[in-house]
PDB file of C-alpha atoms in Angstrom:
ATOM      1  CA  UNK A   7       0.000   0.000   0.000  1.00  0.00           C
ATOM      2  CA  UNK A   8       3.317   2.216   0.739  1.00  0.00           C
ATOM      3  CA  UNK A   9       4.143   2.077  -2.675  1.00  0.00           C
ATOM      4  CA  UNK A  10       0.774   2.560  -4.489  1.00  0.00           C
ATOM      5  CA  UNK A  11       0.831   5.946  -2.556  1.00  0.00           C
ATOM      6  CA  UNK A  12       4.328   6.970  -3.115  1.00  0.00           C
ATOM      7  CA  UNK A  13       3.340   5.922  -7.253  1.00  0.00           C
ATOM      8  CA  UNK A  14       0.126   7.977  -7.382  1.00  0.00           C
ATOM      9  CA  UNK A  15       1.651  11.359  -7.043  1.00  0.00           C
ATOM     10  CA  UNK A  16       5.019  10.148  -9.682  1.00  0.00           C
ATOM     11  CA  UNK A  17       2.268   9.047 -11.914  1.00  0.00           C
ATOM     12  CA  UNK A  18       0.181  12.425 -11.877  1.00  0.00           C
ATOM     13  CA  UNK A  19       3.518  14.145 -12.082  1.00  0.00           C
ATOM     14  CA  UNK A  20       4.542  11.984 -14.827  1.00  0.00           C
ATOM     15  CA  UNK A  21       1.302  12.886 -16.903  1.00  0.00           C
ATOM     16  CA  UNK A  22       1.679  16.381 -16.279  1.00  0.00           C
ATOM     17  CA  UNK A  23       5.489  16.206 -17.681  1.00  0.00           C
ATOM     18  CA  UNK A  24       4.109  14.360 -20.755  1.00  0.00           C
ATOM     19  CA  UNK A  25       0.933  16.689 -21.756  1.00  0.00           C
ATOM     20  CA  UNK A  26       3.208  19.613 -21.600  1.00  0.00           C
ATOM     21  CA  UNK A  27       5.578  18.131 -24.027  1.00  0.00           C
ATOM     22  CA  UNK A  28       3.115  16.779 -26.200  1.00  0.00           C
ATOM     23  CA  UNK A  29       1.707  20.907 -26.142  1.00  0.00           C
ATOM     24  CA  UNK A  30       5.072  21.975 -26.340  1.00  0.00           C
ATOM     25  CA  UNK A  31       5.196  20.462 -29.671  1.00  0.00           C
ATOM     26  CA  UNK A  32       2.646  22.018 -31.624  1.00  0.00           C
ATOM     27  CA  UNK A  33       4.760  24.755 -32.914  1.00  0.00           C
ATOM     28  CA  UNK A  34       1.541  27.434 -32.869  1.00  0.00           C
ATOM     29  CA  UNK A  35       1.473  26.695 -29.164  1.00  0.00           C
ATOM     30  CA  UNK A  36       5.315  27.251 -28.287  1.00  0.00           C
ATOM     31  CA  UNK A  37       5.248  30.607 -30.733  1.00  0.00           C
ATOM     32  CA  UNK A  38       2.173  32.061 -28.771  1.00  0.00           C
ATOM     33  CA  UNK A  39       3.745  31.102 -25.053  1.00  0.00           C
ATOM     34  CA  UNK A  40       7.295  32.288 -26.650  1.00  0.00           C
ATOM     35  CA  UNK A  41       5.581  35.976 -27.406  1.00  0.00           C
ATOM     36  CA  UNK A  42       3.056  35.993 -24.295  1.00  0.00           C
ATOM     37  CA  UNK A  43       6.566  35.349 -21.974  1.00  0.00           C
ATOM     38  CA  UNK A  44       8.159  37.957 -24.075  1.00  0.00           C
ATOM     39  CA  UNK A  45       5.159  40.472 -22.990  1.00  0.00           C
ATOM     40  CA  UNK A  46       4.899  39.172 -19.673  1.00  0.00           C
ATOM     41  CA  UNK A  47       8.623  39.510 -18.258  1.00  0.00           C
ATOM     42  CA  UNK A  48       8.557  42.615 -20.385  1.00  0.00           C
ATOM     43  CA  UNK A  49       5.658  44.146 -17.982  1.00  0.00           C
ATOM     44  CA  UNK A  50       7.519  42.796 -15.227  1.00  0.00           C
ATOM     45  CA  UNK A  51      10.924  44.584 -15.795  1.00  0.00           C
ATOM     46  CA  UNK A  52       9.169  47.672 -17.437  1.00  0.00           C
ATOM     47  CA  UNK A  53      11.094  49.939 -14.808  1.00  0.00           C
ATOM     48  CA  UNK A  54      14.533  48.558 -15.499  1.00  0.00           C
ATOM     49  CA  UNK A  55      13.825  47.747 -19.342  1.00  0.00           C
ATOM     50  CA  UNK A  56      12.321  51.153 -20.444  1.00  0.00           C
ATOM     51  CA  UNK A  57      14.940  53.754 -21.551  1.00  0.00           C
ATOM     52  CA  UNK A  58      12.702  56.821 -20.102  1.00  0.00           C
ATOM     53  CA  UNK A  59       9.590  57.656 -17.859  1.00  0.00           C
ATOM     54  CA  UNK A  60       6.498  57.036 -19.371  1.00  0.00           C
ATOM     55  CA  UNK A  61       4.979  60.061 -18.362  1.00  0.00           C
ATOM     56  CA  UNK A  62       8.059  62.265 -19.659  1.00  0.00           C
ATOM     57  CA  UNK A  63       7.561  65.454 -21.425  1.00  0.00           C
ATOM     58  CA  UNK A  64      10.221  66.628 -23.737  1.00  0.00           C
ATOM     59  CA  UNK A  65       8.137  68.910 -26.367  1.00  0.00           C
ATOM     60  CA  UNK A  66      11.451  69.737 -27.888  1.00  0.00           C
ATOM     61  CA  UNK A  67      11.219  66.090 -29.612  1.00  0.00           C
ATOM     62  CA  UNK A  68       8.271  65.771 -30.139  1.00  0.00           C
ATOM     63  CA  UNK A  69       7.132  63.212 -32.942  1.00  0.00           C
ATOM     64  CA  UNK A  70      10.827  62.311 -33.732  1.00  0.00           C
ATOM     65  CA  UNK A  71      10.667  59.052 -35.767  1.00  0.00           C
ATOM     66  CA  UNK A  72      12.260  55.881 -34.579  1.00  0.00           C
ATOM     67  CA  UNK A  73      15.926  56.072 -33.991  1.00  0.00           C
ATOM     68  CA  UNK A  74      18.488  54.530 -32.171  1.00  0.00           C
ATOM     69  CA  UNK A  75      17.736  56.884 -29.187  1.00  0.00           C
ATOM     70  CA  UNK A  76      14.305  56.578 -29.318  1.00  0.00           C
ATOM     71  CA  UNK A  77      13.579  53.306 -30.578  1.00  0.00           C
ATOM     72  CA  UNK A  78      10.072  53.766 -31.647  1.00  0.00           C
ATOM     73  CA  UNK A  79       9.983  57.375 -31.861  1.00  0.00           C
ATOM     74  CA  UNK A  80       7.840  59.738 -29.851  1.00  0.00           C
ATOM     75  CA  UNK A  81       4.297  60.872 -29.532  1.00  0.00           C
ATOM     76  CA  UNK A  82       2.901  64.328 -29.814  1.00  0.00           C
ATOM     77  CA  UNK A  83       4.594  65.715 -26.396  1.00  0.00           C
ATOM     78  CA  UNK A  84       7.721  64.176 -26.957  1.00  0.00           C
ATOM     79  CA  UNK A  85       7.139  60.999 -24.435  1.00  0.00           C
ATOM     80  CA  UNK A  86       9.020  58.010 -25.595  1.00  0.00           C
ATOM     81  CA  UNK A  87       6.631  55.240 -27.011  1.00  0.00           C
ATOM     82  CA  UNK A  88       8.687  52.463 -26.214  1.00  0.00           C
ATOM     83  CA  UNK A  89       8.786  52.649 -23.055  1.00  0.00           C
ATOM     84  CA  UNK A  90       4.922  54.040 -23.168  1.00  0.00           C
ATOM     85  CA  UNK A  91       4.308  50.420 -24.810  1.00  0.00           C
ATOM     86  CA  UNK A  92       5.717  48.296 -22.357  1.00  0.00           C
ATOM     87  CA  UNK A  93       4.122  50.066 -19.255  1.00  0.00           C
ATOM     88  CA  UNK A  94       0.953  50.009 -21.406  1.00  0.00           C
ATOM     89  CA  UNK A  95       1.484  46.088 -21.535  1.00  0.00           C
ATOM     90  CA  UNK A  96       1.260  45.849 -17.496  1.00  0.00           C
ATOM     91  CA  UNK A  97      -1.955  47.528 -17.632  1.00  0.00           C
ATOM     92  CA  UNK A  98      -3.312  45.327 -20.309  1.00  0.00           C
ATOM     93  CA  UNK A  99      -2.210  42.222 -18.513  1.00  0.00           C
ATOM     94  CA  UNK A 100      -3.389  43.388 -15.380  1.00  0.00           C
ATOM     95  CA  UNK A 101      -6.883  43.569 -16.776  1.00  0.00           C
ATOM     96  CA  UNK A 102      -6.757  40.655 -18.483  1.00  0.00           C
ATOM     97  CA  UNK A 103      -5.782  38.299 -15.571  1.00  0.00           C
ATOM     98  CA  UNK A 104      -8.550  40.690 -13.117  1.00  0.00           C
ATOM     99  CA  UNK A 105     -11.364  40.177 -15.520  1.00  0.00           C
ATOM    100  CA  UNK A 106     -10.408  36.644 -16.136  1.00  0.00           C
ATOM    101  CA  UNK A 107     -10.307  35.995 -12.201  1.00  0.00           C
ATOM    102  CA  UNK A 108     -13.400  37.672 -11.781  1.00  0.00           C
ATOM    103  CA  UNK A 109     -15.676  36.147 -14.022  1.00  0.00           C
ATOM    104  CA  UNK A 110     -14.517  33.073 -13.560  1.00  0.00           C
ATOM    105  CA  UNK A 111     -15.599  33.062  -9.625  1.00  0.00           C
ATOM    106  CA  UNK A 112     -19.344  34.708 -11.023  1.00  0.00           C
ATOM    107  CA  UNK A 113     -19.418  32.739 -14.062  1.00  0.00           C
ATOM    108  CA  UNK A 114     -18.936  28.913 -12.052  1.00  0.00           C
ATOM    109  CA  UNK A 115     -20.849  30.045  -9.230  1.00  0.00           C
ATOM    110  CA  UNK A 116     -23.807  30.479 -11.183  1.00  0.00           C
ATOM    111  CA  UNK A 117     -23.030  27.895 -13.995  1.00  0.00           C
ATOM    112  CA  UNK A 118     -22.582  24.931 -11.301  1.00  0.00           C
ATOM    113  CA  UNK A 119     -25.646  26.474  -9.312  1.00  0.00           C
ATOM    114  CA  UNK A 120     -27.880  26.391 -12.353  1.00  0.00           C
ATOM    115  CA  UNK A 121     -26.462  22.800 -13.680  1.00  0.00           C
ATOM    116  CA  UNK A 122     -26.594  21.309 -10.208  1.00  0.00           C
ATOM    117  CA  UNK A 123     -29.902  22.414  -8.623  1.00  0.00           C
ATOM    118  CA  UNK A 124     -33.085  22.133 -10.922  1.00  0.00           C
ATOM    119  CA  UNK A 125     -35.284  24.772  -9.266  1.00  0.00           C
ATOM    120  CA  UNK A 126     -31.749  27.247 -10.144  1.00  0.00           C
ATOM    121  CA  UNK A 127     -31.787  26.154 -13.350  1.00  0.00           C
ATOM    122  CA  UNK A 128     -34.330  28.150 -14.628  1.00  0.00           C
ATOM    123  CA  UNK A 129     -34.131  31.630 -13.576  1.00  0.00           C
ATOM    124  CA  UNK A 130     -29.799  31.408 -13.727  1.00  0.00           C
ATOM    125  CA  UNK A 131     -30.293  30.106 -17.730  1.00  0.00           C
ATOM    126  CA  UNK A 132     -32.858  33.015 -18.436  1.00  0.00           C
ATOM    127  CA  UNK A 133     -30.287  35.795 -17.167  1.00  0.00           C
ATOM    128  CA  UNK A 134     -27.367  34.322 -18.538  1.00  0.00           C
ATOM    129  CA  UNK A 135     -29.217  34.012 -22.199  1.00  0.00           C
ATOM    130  CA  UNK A 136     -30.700  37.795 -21.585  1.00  0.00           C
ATOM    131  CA  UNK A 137     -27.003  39.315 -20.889  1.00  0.00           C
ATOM    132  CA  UNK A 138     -25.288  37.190 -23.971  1.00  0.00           C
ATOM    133  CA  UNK A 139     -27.893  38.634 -26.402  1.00  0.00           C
ATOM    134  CA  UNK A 140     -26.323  42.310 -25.902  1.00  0.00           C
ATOM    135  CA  UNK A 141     -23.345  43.090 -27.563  1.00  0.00           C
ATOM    136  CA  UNK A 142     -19.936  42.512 -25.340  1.00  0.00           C
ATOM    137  CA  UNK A 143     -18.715  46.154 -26.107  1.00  0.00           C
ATOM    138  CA  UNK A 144     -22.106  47.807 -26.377  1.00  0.00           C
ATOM    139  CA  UNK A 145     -22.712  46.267 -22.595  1.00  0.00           C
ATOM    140  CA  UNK A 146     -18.965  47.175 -21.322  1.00  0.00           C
ATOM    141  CA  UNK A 147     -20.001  50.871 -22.916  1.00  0.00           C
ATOM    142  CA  UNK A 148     -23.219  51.235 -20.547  1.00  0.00           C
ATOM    143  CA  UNK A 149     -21.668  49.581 -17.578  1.00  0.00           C
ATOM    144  CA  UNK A 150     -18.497  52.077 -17.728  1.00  0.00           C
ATOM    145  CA  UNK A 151     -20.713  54.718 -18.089  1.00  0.00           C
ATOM    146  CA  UNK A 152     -23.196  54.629 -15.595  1.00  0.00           C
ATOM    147  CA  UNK A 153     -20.180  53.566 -13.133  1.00  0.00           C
ATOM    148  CA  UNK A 154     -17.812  55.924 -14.326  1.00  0.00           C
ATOM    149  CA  UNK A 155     -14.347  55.188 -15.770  1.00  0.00           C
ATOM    150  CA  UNK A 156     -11.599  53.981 -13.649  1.00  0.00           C
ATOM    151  CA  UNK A 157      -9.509  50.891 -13.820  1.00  0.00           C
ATOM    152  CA  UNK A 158     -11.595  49.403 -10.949  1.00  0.00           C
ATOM    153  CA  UNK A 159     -14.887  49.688 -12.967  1.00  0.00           C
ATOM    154  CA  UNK A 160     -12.948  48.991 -16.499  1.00  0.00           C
ATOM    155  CA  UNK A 161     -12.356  44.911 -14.562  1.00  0.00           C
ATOM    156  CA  UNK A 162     -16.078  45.135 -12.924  1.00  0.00           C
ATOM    157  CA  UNK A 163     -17.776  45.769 -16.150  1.00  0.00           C
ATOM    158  CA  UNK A 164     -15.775  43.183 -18.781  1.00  0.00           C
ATOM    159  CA  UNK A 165     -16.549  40.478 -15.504  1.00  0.00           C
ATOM    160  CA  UNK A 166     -20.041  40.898 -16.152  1.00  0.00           C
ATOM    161  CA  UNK A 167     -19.576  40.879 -19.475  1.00  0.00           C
ATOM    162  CA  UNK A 168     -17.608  37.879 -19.755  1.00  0.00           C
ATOM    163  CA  UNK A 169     -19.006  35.924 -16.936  1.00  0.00           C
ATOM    164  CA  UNK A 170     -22.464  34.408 -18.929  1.00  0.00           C
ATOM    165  CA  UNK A 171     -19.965  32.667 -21.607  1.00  0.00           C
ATOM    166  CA  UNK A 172     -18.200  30.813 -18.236  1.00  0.00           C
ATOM    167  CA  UNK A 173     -21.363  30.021 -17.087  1.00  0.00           C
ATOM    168  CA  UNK A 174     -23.189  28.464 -19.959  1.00  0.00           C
ATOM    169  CA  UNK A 175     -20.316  26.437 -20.429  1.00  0.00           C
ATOM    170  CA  UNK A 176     -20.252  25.436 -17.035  1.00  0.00           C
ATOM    171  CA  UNK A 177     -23.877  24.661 -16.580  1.00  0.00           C
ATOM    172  CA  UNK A 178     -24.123  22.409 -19.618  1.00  0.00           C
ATOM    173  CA  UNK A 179     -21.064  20.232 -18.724  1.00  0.00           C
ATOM    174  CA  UNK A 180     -22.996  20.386 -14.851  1.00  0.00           C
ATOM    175  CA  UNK A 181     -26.244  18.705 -15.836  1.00  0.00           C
ATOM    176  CA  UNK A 182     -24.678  15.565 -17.870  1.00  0.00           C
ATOM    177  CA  UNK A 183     -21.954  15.081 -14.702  1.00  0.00           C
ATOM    178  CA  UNK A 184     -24.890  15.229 -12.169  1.00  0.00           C
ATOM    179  CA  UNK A 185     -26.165  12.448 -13.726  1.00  0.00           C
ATOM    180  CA  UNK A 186     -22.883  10.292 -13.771  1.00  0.00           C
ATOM    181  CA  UNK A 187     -22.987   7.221 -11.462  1.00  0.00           C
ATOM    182  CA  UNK A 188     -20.313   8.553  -9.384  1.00  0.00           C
ATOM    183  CA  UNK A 189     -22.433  11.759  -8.304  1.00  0.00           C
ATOM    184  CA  UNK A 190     -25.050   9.384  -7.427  1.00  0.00           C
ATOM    185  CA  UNK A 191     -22.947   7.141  -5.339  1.00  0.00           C
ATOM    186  CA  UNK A 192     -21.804  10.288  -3.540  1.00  0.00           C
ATOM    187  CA  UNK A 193     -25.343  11.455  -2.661  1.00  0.00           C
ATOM    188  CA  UNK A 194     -26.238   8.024  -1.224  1.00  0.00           C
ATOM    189  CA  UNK A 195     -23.229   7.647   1.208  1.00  0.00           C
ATOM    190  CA  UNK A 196     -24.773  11.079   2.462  1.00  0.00           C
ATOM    191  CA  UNK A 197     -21.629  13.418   0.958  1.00  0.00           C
ATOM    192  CA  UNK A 198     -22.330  16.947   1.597  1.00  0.00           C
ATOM    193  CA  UNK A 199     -23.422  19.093  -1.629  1.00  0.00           C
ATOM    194  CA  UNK A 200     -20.216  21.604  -1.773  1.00  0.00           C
ATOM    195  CA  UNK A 201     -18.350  18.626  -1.778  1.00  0.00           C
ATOM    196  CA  UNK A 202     -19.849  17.248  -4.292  1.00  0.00           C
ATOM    197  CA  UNK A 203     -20.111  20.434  -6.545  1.00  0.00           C
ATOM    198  CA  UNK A 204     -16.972  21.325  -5.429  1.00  0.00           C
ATOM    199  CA  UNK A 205     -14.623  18.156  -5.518  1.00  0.00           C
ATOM    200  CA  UNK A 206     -16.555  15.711  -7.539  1.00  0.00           C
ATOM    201  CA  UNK A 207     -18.150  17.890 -10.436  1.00  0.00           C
ATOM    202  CA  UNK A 208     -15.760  21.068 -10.509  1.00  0.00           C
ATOM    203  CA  UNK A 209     -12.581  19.270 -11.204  1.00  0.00           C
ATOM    204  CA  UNK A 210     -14.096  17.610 -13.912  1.00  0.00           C
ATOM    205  CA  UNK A 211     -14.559  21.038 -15.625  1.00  0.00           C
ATOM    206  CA  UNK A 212     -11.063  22.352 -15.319  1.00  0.00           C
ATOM    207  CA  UNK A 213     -10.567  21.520 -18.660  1.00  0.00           C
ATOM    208  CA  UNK A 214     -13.042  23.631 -20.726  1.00  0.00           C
ATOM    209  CA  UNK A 215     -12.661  26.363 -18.026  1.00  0.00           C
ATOM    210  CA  UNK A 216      -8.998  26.473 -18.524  1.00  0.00           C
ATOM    211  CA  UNK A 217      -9.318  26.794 -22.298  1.00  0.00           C
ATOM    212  CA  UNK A 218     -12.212  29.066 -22.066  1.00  0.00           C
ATOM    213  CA  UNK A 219     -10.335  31.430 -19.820  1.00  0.00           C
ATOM    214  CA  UNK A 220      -7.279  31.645 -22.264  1.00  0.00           C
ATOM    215  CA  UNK A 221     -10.083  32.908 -24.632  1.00  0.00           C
ATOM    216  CA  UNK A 222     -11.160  35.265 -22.449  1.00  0.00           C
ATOM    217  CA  UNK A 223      -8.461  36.830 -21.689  1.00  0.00           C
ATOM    218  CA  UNK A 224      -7.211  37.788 -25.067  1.00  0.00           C
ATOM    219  CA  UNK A 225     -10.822  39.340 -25.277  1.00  0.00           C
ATOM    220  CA  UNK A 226     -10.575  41.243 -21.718  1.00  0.00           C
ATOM    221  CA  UNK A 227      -7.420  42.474 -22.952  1.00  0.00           C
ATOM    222  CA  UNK A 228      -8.787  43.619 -26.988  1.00  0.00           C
ATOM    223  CA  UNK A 229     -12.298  45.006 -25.177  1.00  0.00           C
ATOM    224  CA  UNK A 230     -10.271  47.087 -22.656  1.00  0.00           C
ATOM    225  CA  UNK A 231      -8.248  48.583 -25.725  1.00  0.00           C
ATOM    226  CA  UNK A 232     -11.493  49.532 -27.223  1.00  0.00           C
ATOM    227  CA  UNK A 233     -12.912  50.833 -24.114  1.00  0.00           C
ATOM    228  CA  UNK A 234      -9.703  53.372 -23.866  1.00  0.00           C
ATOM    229  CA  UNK A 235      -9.585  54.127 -27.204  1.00  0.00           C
ATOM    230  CA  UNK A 236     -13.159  55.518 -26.728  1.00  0.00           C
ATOM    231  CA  UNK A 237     -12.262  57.548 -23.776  1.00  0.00           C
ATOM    232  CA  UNK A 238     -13.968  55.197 -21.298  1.00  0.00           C
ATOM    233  CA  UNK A 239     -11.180  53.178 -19.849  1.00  0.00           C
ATOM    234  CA  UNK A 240      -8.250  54.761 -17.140  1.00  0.00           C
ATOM    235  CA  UNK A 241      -7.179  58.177 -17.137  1.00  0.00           C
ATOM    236  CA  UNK A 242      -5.893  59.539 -20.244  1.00  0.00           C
ATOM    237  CA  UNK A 243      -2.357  60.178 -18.089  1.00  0.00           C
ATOM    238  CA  UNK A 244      -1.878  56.006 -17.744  1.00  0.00           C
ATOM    239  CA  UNK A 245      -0.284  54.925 -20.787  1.00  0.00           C
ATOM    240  CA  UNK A 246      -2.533  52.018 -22.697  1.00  0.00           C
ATOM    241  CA  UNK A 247      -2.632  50.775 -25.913  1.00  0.00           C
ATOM    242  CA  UNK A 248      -5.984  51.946 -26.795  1.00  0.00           C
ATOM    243  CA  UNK A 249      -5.430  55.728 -25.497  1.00  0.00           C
ATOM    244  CA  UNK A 250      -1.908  55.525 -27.770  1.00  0.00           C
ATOM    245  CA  UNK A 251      -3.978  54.638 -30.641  1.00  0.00           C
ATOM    246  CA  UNK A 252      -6.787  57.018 -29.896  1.00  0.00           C
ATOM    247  CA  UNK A 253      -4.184  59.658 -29.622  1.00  0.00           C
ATOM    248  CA  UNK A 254      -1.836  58.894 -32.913  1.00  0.00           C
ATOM    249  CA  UNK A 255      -5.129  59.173 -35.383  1.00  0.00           C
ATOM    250  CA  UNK A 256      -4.516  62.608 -35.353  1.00  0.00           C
ATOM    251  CA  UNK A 257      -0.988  62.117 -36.732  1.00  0.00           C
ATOM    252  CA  UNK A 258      -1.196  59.087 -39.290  1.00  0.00           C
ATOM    253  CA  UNK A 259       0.845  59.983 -42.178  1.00  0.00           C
ATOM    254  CA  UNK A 260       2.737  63.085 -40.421  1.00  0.00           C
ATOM    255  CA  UNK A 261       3.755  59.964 -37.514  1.00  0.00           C
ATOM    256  CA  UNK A 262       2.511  56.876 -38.229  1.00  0.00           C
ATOM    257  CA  UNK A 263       4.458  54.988 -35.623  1.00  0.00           C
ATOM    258  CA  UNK A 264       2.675  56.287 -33.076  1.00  0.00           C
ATOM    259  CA  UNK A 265      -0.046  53.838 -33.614  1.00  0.00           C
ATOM    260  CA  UNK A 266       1.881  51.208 -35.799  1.00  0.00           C
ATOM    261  CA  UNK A 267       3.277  49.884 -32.312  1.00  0.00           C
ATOM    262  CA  UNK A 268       1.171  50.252 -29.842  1.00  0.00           C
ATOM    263  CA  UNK A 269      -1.516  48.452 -32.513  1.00  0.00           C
ATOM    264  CA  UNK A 270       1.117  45.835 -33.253  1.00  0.00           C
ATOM    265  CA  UNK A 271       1.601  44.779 -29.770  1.00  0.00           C
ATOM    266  CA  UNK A 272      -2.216  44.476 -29.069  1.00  0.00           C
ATOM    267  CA  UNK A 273      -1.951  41.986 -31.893  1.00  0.00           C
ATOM    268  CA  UNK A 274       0.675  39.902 -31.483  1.00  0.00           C
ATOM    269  CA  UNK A 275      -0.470  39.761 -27.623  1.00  0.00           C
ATOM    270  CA  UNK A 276      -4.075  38.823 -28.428  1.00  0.00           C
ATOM    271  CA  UNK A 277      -2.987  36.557 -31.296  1.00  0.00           C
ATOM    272  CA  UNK A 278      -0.278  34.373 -28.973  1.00  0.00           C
ATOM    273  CA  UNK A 279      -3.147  34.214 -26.212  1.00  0.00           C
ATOM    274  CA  UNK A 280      -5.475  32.726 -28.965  1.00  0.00           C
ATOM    275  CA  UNK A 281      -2.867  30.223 -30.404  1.00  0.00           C
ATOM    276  CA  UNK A 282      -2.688  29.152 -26.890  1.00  0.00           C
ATOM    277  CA  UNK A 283      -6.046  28.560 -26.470  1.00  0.00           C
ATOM    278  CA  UNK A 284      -6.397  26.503 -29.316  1.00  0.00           C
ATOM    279  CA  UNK A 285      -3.633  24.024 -28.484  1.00  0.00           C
ATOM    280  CA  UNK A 286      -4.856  23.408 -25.397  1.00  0.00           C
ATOM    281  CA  UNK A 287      -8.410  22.871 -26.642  1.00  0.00           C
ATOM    282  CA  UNK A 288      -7.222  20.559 -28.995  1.00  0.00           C
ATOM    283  CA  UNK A 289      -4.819  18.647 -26.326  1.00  0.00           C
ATOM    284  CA  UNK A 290      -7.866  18.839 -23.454  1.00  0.00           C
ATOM    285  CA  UNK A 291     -10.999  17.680 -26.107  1.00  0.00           C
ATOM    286  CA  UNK A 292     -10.700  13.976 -26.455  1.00  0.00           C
ATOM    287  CA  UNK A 293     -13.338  14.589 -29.753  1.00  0.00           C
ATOM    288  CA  UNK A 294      -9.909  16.537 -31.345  1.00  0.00           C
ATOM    289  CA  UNK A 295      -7.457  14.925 -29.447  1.00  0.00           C
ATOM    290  CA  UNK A 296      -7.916  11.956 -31.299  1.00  0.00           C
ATOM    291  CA  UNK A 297      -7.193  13.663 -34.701  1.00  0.00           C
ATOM    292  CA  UNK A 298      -3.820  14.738 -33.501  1.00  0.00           C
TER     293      UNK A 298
END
């Protein structure tokens, strides 16, 4: 019995080990977790990578093209967009893991409450298909509104956004576990309900939650760029992506860089988060895994 217990964890271990080589070698996978590294340790050293202050002023160069002193030029009061870029990345990842985070705890609350408990189902279905049949942005728009911009209400709004495609997911996967023989055996030896929902069904879910957050984050991330480049995200003074767009329209074709690379980072960070996604829906979905 010693040794089937010492083997258990080795084996789970081993698994692990193996499904992250076997992702590791779909090259779309290891280019999109190459670049989202890149961004991510890029955010992280920000103060020690970027050349100059975000937030400096030097009017006297002002939209200087890229050089070797400023490497991707400078905006309209002379602030260095490099180093705008990569502080602009923190945000965006910020907001991206926040929303994910968020919705995540609202979206499989309510998904395992409305898959697990029929008189839930019901109600929780109705308001989950009533907020997915508004537009994502048009609903971000009137919930950033009526709360006000900020960073804080930026993450609230997106989480309700985001949180009915979690929980429809959720929910459906809920009602054909409750049914397995295993949740049944649970009930009769008089298991509690949150440890049922919580041990038995949840970690069975992991899966299409996992891939399903990926998702959602590269769409937190491309939402909150549209929010600022409407004026309804943080303060203008925070460097983003979407206020560095908003602000080079004025200049395309006098300084075209000024929204060249702040647009080029939203997609290569959006695009690697999506490749991502993909692999691991195709390693984690035994219907495609199958094909591989």
């Amino acid at each position: 019995m010693a040794d089937i217990a010492t083997d258990t964890p080795r084996q789970a271990q081993s698994e692990r080990s193996k499904f992250l080589r076997r992702l590791l070698k779909r090259k779309t996978v290891a280019a999109g977790l190459t670049v989202l590294a890149i961004f991510v340790l890029l955010a992280i050293l920000a103060p020690w990578i970027a050349p100059y202050s975000p937030s400096k002023l030097s009017i006297v160069n002002r939209l200087k093209p890229p050089s070797g002193i400023y490497w991707f030029g400078t905006d309209e009061f002379g602030r260095d967009i490099f180093s705008r870029t990569i502080y602009a990345g923190r945000l965006s990842l910020l907001v991206g893991a926040a929303v994910v985070a968020l919705s995540a705890a609202i979206g499989v609350t309510l998904g395992l409450l409305a898959g697990f408990f029929q008189r839930l189902d019901t109600p929780i279905a109705r308001l989950i298909d009533a907020m997915m049949a508004f537009p994502d942005i048009l609903l971000a728009i009137a919930l950033v509104a009526a709360l006000g911009p900020s960073l804080t209400t930026v993450i609230v709004a997106l989480s309700i956004v985001y949180a009915p495609r979690l929980a429809r997911i959720v929910r459906a996967s809920t009602l054909v576990i409750r049914e397995l023989p295993y949740v049944e055996a649970a009930k009769a030896l008089g298991i509690s309900t949150f440890h049922i929902m919580t041990r038995h069904v949840l970690r069975n879910l992991l899966s299409p939650i996992l891939v399903q957050g990926s998702f959602l984050f590269a769409s937190a991330m491309l939402a909150e760029a549209g929010l600022s480049f409407l004026g309804l995200g943080v303060s203008p003074e925070i460097p983003t992506w979407g206020t560095m767009i908003a602000a080079g329209r004025q200049y395309i074709g006098q300084a075209d860089w000024m929204t060249y690379f702040p647009g080029f980072a939203i997609i290569l960070s959006v695009l690697s988060l999506q490749m991502v996604g993909d692999g691991l829906r195709d390693m984690l979905d035994p219907r495609l895994r199958k094909d591989l």
